[in-house]
PDB file of C-alpha atoms and ligand atoms in Angstrom:
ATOM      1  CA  UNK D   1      -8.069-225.886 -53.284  1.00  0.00           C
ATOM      2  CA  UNK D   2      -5.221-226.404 -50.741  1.00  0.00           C
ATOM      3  CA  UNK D   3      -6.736-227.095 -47.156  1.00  0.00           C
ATOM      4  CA  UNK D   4      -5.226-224.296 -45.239  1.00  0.00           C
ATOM      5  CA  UNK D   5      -2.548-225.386 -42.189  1.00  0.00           C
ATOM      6  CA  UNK D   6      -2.595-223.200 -39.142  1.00  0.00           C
ATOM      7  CA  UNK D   7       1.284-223.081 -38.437  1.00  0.00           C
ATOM      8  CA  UNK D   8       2.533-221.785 -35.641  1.00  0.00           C
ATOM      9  CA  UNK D   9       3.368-218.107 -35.849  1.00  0.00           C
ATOM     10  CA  UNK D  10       4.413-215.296 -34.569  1.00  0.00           C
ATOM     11  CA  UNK D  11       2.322-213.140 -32.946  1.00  0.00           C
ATOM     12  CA  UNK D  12       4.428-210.201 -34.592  1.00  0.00           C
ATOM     13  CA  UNK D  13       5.826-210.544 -37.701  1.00  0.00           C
ATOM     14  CA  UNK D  14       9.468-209.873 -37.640  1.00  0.00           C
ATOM     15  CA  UNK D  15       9.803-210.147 -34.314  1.00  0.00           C
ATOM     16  CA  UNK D  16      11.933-213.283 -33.707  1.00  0.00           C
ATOM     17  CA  UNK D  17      12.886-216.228 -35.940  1.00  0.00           C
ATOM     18  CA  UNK D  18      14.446-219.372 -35.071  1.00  0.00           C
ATOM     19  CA  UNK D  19      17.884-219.642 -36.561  1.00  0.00           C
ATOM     20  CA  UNK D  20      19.656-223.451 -36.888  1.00  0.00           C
ATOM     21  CA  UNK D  21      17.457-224.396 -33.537  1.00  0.00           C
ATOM     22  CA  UNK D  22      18.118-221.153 -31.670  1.00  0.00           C
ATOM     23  CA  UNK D  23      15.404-218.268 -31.410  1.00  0.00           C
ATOM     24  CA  UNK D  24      16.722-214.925 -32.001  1.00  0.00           C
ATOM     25  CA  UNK D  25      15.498-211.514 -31.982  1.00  0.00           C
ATOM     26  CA  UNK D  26      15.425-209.339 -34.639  1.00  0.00           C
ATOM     27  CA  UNK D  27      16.701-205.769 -34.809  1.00  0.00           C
ATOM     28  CA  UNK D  28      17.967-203.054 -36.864  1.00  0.00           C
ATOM     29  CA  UNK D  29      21.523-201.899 -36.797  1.00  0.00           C
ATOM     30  CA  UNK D  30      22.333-198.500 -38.376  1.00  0.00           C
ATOM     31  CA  UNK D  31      25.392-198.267 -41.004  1.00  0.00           C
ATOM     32  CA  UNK D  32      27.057-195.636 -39.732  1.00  0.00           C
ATOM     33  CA  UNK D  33      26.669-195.269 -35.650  1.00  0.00           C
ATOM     34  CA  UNK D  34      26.082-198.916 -34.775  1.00  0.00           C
ATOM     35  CA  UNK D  35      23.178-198.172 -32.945  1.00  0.00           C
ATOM     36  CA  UNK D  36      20.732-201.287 -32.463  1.00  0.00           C
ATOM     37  CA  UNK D  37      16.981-200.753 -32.331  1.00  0.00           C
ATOM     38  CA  UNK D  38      14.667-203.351 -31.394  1.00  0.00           C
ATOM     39  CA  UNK D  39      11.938-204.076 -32.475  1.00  0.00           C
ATOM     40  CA  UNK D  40      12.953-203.538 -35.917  1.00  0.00           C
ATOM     41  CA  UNK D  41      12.993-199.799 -36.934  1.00  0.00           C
ATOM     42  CA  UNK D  42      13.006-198.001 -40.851  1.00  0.00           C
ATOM     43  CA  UNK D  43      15.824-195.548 -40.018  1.00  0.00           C
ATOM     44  CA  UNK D  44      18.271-194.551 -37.277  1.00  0.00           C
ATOM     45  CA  UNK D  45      16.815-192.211 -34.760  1.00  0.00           C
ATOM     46  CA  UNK D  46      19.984-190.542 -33.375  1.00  0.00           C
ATOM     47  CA  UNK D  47      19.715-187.600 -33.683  1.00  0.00           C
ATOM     48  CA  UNK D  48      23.488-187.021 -33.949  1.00  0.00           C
ATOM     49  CA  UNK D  49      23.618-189.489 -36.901  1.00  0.00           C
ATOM     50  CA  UNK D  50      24.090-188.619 -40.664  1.00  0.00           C
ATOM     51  CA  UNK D  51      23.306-191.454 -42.411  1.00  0.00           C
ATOM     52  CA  UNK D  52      19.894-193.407 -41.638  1.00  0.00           C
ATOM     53  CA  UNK D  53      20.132-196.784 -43.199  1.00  0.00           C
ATOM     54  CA  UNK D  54      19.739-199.332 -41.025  1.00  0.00           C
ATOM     55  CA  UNK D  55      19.771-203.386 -41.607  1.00  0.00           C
ATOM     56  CA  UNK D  56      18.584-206.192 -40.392  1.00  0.00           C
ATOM     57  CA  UNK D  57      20.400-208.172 -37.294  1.00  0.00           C
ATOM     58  CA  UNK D  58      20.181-210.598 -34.575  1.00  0.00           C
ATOM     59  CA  UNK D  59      20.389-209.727 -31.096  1.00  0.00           C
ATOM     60  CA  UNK D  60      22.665-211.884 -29.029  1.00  0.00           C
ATOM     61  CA  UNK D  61      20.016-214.557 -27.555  1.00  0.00           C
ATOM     62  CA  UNK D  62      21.690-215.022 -23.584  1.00  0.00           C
ATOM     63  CA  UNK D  63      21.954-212.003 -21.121  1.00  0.00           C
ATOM     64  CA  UNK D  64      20.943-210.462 -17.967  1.00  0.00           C
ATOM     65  CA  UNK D  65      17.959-210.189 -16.086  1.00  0.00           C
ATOM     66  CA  UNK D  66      18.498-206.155 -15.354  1.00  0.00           C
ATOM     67  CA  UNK D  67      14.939-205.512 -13.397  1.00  0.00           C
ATOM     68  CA  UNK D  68      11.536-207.199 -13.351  1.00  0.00           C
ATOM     69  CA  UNK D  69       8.138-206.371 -12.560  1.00  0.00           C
ATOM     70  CA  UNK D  70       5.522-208.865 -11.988  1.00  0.00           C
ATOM     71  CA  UNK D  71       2.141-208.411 -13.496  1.00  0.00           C
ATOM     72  CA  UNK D  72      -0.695-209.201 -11.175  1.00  0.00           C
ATOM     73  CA  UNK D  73      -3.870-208.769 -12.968  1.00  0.00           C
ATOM     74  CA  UNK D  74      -4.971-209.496 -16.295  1.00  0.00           C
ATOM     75  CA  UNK D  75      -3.981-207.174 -19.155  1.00  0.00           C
ATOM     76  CA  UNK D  76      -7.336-205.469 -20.782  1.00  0.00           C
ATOM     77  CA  UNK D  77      -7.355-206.519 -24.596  1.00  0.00           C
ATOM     78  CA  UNK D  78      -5.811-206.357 -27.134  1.00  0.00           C
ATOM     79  CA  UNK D  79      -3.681-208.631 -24.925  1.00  0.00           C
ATOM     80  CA  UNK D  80      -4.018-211.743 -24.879  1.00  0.00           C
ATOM     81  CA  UNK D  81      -2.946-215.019 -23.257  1.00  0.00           C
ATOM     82  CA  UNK D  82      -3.989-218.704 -22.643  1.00  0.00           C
ATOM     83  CA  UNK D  83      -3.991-220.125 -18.929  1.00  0.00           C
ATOM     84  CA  UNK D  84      -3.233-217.149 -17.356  1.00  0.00           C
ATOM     85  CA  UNK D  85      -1.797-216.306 -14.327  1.00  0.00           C
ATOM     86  CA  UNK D  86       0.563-213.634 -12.886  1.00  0.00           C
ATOM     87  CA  UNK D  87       3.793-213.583 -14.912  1.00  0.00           C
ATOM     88  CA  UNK D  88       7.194-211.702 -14.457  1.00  0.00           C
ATOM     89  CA  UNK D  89       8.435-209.029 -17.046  1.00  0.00           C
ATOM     90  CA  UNK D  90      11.760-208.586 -16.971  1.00  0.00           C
ATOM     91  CA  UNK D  91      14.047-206.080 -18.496  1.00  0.00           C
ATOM     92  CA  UNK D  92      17.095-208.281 -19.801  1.00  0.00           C
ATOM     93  CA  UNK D  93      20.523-206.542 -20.658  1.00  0.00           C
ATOM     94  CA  UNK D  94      22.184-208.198 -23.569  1.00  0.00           C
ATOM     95  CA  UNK D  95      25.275-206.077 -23.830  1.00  0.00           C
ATOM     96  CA  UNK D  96      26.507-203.819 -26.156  1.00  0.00           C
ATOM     97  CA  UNK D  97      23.994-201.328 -24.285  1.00  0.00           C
ATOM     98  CA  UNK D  98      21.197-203.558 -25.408  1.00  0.00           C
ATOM     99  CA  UNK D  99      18.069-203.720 -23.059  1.00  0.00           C
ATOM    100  CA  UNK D 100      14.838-205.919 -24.495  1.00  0.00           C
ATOM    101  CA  UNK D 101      11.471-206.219 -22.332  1.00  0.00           C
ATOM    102  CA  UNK D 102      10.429-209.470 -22.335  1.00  0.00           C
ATOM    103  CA  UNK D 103       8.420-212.094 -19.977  1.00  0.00           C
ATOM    104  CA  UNK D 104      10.309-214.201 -17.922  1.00  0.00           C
ATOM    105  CA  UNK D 105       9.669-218.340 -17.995  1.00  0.00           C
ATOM    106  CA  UNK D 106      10.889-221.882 -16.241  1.00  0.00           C
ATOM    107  CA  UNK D 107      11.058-219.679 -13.024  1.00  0.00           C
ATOM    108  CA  UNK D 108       8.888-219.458  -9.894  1.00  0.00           C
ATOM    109  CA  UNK D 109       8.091-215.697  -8.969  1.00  0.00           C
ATOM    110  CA  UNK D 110       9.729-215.976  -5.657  1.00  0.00           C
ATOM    111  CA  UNK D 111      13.119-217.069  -7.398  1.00  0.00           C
ATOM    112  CA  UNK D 112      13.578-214.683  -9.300  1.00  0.00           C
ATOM    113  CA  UNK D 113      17.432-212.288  -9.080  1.00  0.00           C
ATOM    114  CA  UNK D 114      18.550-209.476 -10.383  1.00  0.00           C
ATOM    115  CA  UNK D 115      21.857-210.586 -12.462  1.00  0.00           C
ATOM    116  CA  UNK D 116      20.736-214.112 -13.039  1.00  0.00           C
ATOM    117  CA  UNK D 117      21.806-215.393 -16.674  1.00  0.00           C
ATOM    118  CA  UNK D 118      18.965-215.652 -18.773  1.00  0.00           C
ATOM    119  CA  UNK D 119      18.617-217.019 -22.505  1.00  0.00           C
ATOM    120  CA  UNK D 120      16.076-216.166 -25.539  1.00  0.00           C
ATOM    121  CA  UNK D 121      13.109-218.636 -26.064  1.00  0.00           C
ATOM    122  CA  UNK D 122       9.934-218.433 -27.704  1.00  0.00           C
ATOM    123  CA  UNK D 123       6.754-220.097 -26.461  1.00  0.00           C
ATOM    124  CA  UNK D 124       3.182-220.114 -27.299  1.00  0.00           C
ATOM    125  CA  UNK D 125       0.850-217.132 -25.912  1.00  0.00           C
ATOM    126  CA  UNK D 126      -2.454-218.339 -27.394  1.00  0.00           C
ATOM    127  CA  UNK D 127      -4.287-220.339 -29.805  1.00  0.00           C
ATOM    128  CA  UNK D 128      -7.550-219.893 -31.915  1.00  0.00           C
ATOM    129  CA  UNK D 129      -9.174-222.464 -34.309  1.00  0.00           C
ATOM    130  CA  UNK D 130      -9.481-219.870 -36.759  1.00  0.00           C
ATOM    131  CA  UNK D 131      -5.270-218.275 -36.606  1.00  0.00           C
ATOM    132  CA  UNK D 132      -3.603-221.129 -35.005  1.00  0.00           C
ATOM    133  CA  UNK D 133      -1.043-220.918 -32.936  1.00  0.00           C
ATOM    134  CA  UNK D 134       0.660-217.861 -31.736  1.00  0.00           C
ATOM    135  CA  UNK D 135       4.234-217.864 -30.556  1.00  0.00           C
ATOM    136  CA  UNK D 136       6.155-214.892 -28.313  1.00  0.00           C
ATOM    137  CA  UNK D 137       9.419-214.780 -27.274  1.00  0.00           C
ATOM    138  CA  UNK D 138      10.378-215.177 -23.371  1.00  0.00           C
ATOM    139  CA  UNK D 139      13.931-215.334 -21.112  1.00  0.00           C
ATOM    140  CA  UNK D 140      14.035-218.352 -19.757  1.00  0.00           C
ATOM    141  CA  UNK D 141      17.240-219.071 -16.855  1.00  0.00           C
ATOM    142  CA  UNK D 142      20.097-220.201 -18.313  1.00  0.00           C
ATOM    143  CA  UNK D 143      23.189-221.995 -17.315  1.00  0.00           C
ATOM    144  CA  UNK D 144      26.203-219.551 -16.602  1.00  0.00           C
ATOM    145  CA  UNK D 145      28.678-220.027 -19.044  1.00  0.00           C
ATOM    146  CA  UNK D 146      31.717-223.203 -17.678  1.00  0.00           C
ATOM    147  CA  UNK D 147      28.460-224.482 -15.080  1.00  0.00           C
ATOM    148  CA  UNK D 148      27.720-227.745 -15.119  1.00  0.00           C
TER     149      UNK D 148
HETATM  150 ZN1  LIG O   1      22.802-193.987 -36.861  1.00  0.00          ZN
END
C-alpha cells in the first residue's frame, strides 16, 4: 500500500493550472464566435452561434482591477477559509471583453484603485489533515508594464 500524499490542490478542478511557473486560468473558447467562457463551459451559449464546440484555453494572467467590493463578514458554508478576515473581491478586466471575479491579495483595503494593474496568482484558502491543502486563485498588484 502506497501512503497517500496530501498535495496541494485545487479547490476546483479545472479551475487554474500553473503553466512553466505562471498560474493561469482556464476557459473555454468556442470554434466558431470566439467567445471565451470562464469557468470552463461544455458548449457555447450565444445564442446567435451555430456551432457549439468549444476548447480548452488560457486566459491572459495580468489585467485590470475593473470594480471591487469588500467582504465584511464571514461567508456561511460551504465557504471556507483559514485566518480570516475581511478581503476585497474584485472584478478584473483582462481584455478581449474578458471580466473574471476573483479576490484581491498583497494589498491593504484602503489602497486599493480602480485601473490598477493586477496579475493572476494562486494561494492557499484552507487546509484539512484529511484533503490537504487547497489552493484558489487571487489578483495580486502588478508592476505596469516598462516600471521599474
Ligand atoms: Zn459560439
Amino acid at each position: 500500500m502506497m501512503t497517500q500524499q496530501h498535495a496541494s490542490t485545487p479547490i476546483v478542478e479545472g479551475l487554474f493550472e500553473i503553466v512553466a511557473g505562471t498560474p493561469k486560468l482556464i476557459g473555454s473558447q468556442c470554434h466558431a464566435c470566439n467567445t471565451i467562457y470562464f469557468p470552463q463551459a461544455l458548449s457555447c451559449r450565444n445564442p446567435k452561434c451555430r456551432d457549439k464546440s468549444v476548447e480548452q484555453t488560457f486566459l491572459p494572467h495580468c489585467g485590470t482591477l475593473y470594480s471591487y467590493t469588500v467582504q465584511r463578514y464571514q461567508p456561511p458554508p460551504l465557504f471556507r477559509m483559514d485566518h480570516w478576515s475581511p478581503y476585497a473581491l474584485g472584478l478584473v478586466d483582462l481584455g478581449k471583453g474578458l471580466q473574471v471575479m476573483g479576490m484581491l491579495t498583497g494589498i491593504k483595503l484602503d489602497e486599493i484603485a480602480i485601473g490598477m494593474a493586477l496579475k493572476l496568482v494562486v494561494e492557499p484558502l484552507y487546509s484539512h489533515a484529511d484533503i490537504g491543502e487547497k489552493l484558489t486563485y487571487k489578483f495580486a498588484p502588478a508592476e505596469r508594464a516598462g516600471a521599474a
